Coordinates of C-alpha atoms in Angstrom, one line a residue:
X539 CA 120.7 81.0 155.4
X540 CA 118.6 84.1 155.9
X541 CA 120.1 88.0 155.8
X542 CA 120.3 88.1 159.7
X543 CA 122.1 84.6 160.1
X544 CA 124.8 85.8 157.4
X545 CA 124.8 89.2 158.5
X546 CA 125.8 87.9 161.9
X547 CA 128.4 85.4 161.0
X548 CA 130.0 88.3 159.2
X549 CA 130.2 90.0 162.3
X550 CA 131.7 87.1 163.8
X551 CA 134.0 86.5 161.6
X552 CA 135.2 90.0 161.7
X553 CA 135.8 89.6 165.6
X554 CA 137.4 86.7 165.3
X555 CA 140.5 88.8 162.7
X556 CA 140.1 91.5 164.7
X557 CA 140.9 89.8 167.9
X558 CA 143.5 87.8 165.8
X559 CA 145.3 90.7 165.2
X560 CA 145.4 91.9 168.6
X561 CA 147.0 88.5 169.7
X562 CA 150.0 89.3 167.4
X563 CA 150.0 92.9 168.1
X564 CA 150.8 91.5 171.1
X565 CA 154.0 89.5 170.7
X566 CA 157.6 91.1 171.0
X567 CA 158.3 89.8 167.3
X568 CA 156.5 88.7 164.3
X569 CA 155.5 85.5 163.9
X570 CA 156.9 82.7 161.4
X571 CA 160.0 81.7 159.8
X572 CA 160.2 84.3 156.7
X573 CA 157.7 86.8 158.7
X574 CA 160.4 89.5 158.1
X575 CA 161.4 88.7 154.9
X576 CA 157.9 90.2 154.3
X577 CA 158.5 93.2 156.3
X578 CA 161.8 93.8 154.8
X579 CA 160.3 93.5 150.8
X580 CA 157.0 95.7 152.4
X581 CA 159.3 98.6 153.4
X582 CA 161.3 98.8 151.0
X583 CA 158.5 98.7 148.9
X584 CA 157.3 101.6 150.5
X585 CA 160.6 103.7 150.1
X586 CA 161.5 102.6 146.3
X587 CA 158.0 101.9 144.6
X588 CA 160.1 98.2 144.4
X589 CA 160.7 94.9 146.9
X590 CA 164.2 94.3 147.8
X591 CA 164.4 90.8 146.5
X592 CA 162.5 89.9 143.1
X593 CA 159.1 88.8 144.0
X594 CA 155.9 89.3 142.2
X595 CA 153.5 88.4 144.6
X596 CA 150.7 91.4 145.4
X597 CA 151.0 90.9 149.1
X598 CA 154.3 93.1 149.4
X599 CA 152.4 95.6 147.3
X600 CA 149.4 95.6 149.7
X601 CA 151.8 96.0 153.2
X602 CA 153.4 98.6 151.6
X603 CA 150.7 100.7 150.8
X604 CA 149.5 100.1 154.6
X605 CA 153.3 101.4 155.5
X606 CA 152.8 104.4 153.6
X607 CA 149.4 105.1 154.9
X608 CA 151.6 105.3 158.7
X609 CA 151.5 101.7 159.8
X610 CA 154.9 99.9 160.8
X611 CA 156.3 97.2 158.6
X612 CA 155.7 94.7 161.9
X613 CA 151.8 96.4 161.7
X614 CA 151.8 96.2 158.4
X615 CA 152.2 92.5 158.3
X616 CA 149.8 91.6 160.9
X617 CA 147.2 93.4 159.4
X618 CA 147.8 91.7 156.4
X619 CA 147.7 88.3 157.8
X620 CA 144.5 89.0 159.9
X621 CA 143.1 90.4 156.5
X622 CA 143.6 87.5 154.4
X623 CA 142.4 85.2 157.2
X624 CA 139.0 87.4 156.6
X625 CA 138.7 87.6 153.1
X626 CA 139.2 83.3 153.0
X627 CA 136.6 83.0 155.3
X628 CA 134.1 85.5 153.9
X629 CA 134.9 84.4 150.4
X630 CA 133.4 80.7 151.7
X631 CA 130.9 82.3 153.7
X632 CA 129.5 84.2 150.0
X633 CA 130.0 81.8 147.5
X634 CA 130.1 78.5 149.6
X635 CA 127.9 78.4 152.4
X636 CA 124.6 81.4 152.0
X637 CA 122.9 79.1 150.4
X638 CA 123.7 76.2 153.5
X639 CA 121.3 75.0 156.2
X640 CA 121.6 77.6 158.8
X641 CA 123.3 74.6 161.5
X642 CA 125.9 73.3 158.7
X643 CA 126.6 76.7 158.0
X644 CA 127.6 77.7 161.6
X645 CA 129.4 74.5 161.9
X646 CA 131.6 75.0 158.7
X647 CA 132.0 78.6 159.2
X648 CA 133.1 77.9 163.1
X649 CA 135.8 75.1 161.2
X650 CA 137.1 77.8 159.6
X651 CA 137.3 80.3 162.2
X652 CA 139.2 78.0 164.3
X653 CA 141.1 75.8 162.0
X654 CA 145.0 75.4 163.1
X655 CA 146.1 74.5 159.5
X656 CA 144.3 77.7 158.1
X657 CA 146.4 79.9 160.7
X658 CA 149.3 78.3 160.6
X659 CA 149.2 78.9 156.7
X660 CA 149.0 82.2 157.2
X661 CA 151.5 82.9 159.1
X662 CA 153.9 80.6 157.4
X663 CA 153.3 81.0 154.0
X664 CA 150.9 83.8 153.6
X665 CA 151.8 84.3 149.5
X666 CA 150.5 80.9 149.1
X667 CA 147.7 81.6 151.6
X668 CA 146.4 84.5 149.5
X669 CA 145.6 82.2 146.8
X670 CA 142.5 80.2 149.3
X671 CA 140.4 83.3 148.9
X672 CA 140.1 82.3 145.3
X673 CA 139.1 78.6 145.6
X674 CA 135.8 79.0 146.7
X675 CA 134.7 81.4 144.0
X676 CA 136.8 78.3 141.2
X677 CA 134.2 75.8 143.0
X678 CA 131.1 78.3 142.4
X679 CA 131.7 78.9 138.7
X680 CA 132.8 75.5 138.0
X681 CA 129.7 73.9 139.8
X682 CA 126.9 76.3 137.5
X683 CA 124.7 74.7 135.5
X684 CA 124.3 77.7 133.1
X685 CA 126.9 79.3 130.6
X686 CA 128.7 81.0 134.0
X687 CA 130.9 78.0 134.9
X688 CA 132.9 79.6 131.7
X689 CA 134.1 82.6 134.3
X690 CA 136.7 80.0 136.1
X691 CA 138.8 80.5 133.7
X692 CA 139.9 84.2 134.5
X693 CA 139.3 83.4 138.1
X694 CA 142.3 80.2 137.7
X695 CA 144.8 83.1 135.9
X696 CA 144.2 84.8 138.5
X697 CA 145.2 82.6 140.9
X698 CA 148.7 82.7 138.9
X699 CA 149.0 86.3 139.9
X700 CA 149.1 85.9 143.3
X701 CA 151.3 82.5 143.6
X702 CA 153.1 79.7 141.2
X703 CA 151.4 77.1 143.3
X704 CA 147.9 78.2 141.5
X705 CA 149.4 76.2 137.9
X706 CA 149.3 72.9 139.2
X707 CA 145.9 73.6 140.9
X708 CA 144.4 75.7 138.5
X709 CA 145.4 73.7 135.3
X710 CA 143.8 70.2 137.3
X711 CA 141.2 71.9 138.5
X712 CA 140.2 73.7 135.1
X713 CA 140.3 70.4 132.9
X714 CA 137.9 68.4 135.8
X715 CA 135.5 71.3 134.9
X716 CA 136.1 70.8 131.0
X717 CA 135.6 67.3 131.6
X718 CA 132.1 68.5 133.5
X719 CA 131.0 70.7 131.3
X720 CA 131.4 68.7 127.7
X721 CA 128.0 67.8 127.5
X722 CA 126.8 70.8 127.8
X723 CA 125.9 73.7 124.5
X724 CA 128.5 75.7 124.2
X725 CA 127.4 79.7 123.4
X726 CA 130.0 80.8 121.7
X727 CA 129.7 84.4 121.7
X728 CA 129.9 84.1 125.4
X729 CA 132.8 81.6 125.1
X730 CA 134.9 83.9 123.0
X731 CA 134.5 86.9 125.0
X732 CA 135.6 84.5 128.5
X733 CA 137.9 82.7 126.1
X734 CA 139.8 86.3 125.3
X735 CA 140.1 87.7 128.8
X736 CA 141.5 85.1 129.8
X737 CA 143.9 85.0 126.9
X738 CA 144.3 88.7 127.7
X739 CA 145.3 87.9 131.5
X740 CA 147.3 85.3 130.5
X741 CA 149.5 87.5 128.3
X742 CA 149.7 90.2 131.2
X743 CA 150.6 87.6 133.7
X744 CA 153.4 86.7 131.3
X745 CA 154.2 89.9 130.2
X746 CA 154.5 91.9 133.8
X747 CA 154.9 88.8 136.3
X748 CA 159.1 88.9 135.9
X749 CA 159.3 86.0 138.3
X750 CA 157.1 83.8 136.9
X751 CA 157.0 80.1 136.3
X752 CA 160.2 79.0 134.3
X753 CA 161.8 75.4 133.5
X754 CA 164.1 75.3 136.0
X755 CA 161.0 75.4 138.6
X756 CA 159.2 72.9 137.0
X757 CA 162.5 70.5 137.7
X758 CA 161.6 71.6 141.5
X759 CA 158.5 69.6 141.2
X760 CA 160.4 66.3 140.3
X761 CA 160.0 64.7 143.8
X762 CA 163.5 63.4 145.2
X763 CA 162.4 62.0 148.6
X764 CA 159.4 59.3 146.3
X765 CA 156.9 60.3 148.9
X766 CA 153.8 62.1 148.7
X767 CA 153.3 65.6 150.5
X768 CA 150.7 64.4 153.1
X769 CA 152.8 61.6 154.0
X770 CA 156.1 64.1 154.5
X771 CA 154.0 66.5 156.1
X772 CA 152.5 64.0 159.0
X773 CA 156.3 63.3 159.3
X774 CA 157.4 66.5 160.7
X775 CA 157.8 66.7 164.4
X776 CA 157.5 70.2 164.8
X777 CA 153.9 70.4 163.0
X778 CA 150.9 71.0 165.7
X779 CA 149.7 67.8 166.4
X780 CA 146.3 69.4 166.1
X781 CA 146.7 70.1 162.7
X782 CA 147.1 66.4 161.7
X783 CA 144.5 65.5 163.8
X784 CA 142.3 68.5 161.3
X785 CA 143.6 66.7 157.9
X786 CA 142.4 63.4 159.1
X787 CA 139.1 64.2 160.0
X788 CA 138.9 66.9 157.2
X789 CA 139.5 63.4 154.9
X790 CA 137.2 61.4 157.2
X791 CA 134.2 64.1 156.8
X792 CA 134.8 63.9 153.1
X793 CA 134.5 60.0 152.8
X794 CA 131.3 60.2 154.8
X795 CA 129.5 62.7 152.6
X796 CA 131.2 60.9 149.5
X797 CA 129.2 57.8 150.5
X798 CA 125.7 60.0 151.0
X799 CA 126.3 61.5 148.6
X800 CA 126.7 58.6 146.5
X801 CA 123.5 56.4 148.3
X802 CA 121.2 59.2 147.6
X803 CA 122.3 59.2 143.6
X804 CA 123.5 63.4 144.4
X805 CA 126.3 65.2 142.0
X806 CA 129.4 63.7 142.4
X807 CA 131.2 67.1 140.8
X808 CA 132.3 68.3 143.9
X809 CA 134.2 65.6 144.8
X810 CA 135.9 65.5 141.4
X811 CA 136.8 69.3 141.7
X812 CA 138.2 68.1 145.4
X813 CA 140.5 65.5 143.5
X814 CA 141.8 67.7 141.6
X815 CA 143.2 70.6 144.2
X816 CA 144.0 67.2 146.4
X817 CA 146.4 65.6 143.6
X818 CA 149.2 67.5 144.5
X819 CA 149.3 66.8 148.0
X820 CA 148.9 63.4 147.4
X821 CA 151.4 62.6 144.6
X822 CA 155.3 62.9 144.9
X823 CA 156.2 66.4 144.4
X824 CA 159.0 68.5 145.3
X825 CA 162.2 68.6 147.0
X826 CA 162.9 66.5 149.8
X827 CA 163.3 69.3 152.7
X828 CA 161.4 70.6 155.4
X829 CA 157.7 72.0 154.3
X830 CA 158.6 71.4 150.8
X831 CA 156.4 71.9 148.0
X832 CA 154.2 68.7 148.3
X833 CA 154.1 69.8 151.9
X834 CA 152.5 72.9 151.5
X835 CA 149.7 71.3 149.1
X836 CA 149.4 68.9 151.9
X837 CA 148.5 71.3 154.3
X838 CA 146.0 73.2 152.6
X839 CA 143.6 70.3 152.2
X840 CA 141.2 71.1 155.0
X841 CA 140.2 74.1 153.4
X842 CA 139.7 72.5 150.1
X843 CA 137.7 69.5 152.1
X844 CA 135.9 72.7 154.0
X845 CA 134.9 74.5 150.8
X846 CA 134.2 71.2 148.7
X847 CA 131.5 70.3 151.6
X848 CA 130.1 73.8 151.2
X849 CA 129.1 72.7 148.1
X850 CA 127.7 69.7 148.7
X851 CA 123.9 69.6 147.1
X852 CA 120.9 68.6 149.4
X853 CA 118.1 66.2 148.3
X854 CA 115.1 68.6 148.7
X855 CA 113.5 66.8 151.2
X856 CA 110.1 68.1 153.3
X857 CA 112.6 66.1 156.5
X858 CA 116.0 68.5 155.2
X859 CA 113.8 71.1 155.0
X860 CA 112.7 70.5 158.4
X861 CA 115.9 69.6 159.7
X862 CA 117.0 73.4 158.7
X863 CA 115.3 75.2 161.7
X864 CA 118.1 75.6 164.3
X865 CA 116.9 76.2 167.5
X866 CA 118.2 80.0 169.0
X867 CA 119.5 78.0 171.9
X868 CA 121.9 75.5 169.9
X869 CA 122.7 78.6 167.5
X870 CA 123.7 80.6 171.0
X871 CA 125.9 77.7 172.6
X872 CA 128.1 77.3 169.1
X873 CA 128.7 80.7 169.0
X874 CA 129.2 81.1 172.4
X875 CA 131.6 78.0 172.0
X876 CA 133.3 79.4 168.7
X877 CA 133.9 82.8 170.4
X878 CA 135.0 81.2 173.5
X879 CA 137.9 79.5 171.4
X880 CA 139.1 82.5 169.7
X881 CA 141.8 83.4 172.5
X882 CA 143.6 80.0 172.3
X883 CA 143.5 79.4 168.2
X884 CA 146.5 81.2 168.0
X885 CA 148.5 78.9 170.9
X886 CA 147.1 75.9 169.3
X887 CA 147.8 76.5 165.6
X888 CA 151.2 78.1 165.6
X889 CA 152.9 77.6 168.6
X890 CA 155.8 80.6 169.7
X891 CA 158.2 77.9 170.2
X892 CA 158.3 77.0 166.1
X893 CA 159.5 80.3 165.8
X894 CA 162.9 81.3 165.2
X895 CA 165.2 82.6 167.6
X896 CA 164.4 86.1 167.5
X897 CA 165.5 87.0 170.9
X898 CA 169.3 85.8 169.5
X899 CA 168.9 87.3 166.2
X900 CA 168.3 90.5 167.8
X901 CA 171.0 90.3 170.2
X902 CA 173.2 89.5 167.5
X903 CA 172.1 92.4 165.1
X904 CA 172.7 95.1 167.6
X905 CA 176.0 93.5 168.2
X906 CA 177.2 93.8 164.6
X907 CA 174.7 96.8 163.1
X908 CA 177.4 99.0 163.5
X909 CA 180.2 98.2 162.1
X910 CA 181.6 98.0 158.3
X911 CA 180.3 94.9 156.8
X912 CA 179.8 95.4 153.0
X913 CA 178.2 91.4 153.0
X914 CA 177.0 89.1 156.1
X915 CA 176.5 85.3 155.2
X916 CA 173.6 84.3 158.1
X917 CA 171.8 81.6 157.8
X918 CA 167.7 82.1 156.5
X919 CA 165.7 83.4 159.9
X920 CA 168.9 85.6 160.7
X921 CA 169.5 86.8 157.2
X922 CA 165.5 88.4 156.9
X923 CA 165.9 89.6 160.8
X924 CA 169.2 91.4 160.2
X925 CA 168.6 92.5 157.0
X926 CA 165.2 94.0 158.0
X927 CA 166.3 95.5 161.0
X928 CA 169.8 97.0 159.4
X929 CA 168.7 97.6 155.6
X930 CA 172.5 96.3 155.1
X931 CA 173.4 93.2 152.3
X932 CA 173.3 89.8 154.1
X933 CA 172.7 86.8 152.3
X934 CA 171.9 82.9 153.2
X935 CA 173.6 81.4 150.8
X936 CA 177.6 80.4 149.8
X937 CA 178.9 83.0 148.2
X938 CA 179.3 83.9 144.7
X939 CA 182.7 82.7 143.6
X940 CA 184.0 86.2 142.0
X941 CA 182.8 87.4 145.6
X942 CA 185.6 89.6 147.5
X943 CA 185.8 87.4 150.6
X944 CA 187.5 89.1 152.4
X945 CA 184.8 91.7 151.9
X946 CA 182.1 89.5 153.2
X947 CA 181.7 88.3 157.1
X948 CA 179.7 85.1 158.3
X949 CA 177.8 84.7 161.8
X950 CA 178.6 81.1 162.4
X951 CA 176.5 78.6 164.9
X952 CA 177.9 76.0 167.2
X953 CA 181.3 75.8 166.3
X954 CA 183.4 75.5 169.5
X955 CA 186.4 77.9 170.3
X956 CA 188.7 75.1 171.0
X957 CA 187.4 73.8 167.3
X958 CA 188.4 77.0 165.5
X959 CA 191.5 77.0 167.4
X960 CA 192.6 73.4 165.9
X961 CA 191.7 74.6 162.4
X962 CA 192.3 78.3 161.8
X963 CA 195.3 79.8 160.2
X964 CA 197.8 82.0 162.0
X965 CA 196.8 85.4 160.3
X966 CA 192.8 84.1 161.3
X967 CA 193.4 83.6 165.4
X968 CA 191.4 85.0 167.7
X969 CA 193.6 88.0 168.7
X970 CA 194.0 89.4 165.0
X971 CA 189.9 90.4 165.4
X972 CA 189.1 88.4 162.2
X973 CA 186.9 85.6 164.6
X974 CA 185.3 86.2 167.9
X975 CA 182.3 85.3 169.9
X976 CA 178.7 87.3 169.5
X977 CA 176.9 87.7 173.0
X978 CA 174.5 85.7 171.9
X979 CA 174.8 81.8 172.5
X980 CA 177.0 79.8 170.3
X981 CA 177.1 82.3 168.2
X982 CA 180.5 83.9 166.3
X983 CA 181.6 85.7 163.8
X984 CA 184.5 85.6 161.6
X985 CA 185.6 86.6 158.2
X986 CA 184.7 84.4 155.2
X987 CA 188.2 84.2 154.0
X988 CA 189.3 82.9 157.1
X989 CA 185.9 80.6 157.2
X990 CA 187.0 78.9 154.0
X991 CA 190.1 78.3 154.6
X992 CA 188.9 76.8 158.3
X993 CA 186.5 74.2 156.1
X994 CA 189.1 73.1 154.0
X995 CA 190.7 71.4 156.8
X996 CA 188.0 69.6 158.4
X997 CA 188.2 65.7 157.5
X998 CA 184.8 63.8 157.1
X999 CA 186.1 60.6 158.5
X1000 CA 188.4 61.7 161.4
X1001 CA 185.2 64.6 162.6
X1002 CA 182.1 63.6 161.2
X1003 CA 180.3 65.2 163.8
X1004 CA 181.9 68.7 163.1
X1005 CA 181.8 67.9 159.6
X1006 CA 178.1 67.8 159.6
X1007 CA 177.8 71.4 162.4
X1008 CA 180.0 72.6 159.4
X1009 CA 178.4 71.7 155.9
X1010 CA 175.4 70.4 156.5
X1011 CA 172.8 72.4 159.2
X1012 CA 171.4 75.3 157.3
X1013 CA 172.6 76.9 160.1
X1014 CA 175.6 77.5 158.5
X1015 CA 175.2 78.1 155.1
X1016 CA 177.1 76.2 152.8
X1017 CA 174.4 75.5 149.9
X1018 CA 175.3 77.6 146.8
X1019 CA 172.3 79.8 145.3
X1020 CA 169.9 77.5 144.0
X1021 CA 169.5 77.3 140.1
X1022 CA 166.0 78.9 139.7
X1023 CA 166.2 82.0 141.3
X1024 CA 168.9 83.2 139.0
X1025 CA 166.4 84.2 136.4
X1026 CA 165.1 86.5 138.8
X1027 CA 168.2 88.1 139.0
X1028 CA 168.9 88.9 135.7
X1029 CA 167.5 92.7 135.9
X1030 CA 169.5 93.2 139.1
X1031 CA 172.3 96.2 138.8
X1032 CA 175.9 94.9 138.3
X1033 CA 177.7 95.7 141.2
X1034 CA 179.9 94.1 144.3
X1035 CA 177.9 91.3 145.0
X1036 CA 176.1 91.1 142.0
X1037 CA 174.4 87.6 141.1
X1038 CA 176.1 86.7 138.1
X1039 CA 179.9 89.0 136.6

């Protein structure tokens, strides 16, 4: 592509962020499950010079220093989001597609402006998302022909900077390109030097990254639901049906080109690099819950289809060569077409109905926020909102066992009053203050004490169905504190409701 035709899809893909960000500047609340989670870790952040909850990953770091420069922690995070949307698609734009035909570079760049799975990514999981921007710039190195392809390798610890997921990926994707590269004369003054930084960023990465990658969340990995990722992930009703329809014909584009690729006698090394970012979505891997961890690899495999067909070589043909002149007017409609698509990519790719609740949560925190309650037990979307909103201790877990419970309240969901009549204890009835109802639906509070004691009488066989409202719907919390993120805990100050005595 020539300077003008990349200057320009610059400056489209800087309208499309910018008008992405004034879509969510729009809504009432944030979007996506744990989207105040991020706003709570970002302002405190911004207060303390640290993030409420033990969490490495640079993004809190980034919408804090927005916060502090005036922004809101809500602001913060959508320009954040809209940001990182950017930098992915500039970062393909640079390193993947300058060097495109002009038409397959407005195609693949308009793919990426408008893909629902990219989106929905970030606004889902946008620590994980971060870590896209990088995987062009691993396919560039890895794919020179000179001594450069040895710079992947800082590039891949980088990626273990900004999320755990980058190991898997990085360590597959850095043998395929050993595995390249073998034949090829090492110069070893060059390799050294790559060879230490690397070292050097691995020992920082070690030495300041105080949540990073331990045993216990390698055993995460050991898949208990025997399924692959992409298989789980097509699974889930709630998923845009748009989005499966994008990882089916991001697969389908890649098989096509695989076979042209392969009739013309053209490098197969980008397709080898694509297996290797693809192996985790397509092996089983994880936990068996919703968007669990093969899930999320799953989901980012349009973008690695995207960028591996940005690298796709070109027989240099006197026909391709031809073929590259795009007439103004076709140029005009797509872009006309891309732009034209930018209000409804937000509707399309993330949905307000996937959100949480927020209307309740709110209702329910400015029901409570005022009176004494050292610890709330809430289940995950309510536990962020509350806790953001409040800067008071909630938690979405069961609680510790050296725990004070009658210290510690629990919003409750769906559990009739005629239920918690049948099963509470006289000192825990509704006139003693220790239960009652929250305006917001089917919603109620009570004290833990009085909680426990209310699950200790509920029989599996003679109530199933209140068994089940009661232990197992995240919506009441019953799950204790999983095992891995107690090593994140271990610089925490001993206090009340301290991790460990």
């Amino acid at each position: 592509m020539q300077r003008t035709q990349l200057i320009a899809l610059t400056a489209l893909i800087c309208l499309a962020s910018f008008f992405l960000f004034w879509q969510l500047s729009h809504d009432p609340y944030l979007r996506g499950a744990d989207a105040y989670y991020y706003a709570l870790q970002a302002d405190h952040w911004a207060k303390t010079g640290r993030v409420k909850i033990p969490d490495s990953s640079p993004l809190h770091v980034i919408e804090g220093m927005c916060i502090k420069s005036g922004l809101t922690a809500e602001t913060a995070h959508r320009v954040v989001c809209s940001a990182a949307l950017l930098c992915t698609t500039l970062s393909l734009l640079f390193f993947g597609l300058k060097n495109k035909r002009p038409l397959e570079g407005l195609v693949l760049s308009g793919w990426c402006l408008l893909s629902p799975s990219l989106l929905f990514t970030a606004i889902e999981f946008p620590k994980m998302f971060v870590l896209l921007t990088l995987i062009p710039v691993w396919f560039y190195f890895a794919l020179q022909k000179s001594q450069q392809w040895y710079l992947v390798f800082p590039f891949i610890v980088l990626g273990f900077f900004m999320h755990r997921a980058a190991w898997p990926l990085g360590i597959l994707f850095g043998s395929v390109a050993v595995v390249m590269h073998l034949r090829q004369k090492i110069r070893w003054p060059l390799f050294f030097a790559i060879a230490v930084l690397s070292a050097v960023l691995l020992s920082l990465y070690f030495y300041l990254v105080k949540d990073r990658l331990t045993l216990l969340d390698l055993m995460r990995l050991l898949s208990e639901s025997y399924q692959p990722g992409l298989i789980t992930l097509f699974k889930q009703p709630a998923l845009p049906v748009i989005i499966k329809l994008e990882i089916v014909a991001a697969l389908v584009m890649v098989v096509c080109r695989s076979v042209i690729t392969a009739t013309r006698g053209q490098n197969k090394s980008q397709l080898l690099l694509l297996l290797a970012l693809a192996l985790p979505a397509i092996v089983p891997l994880g936990e068996a819950e919703v968007f669990g961890i093969g899930e999320r690899y799953a989901i980012l495999l349009p973008f690695v289809c995207m960028t591996a067909l940005s690298f796709m070589q070109h027989q240099a043909t006197r026909v391709a060569h031809s073929a590259s002149r795009v007439p103004h007017s076709a140029a005009a409609v797509l872009v006309l077409g891309i732009t034209g698509l930018f209000p409804f990519r937000l509707d399309y790719s993330h949905p307000a109905s996937l959100d949480p609740d927020f209307k309740a949560y709110e209702t329910i925190t400015r029901e409570i926020q005022g009176q004494a309650i050292p610890m709330l037990i809430a289940h995950r979307g309510l536990n962020f909102y509350y806790k953001s909103r409040t800067k008071k201790e909630s938690f979405a877990y069961e609680p510790e066992g050296h725990w004070d419970k009658k210290r510690i309240w629990r919003v409750i969901y769906k559990i009739r009053p005629e239920e918690l009549n049948s099963h509470l204890a006289d000192q825990c009835l509704w006139d003693t203050g220790l239960v009652r109802l929250l305006p917001a639906p089917d919603y109620a509070i009570i004290r833990e004490d009085c909680w426990a004691d209310f699950r200790l009488k509920i029989d599996r066989e003679n109530n199933p169905d209140l068994y089940l409202r009661v232990f197992k719907t995240y919506l009441n919390p019953s799950q204790k504190r999983p095992a891995f993120l107690y090593p994140r805990h271990q610089g925490d100050e001993q206090g009340e409701f301290s991790s460990r005595l």
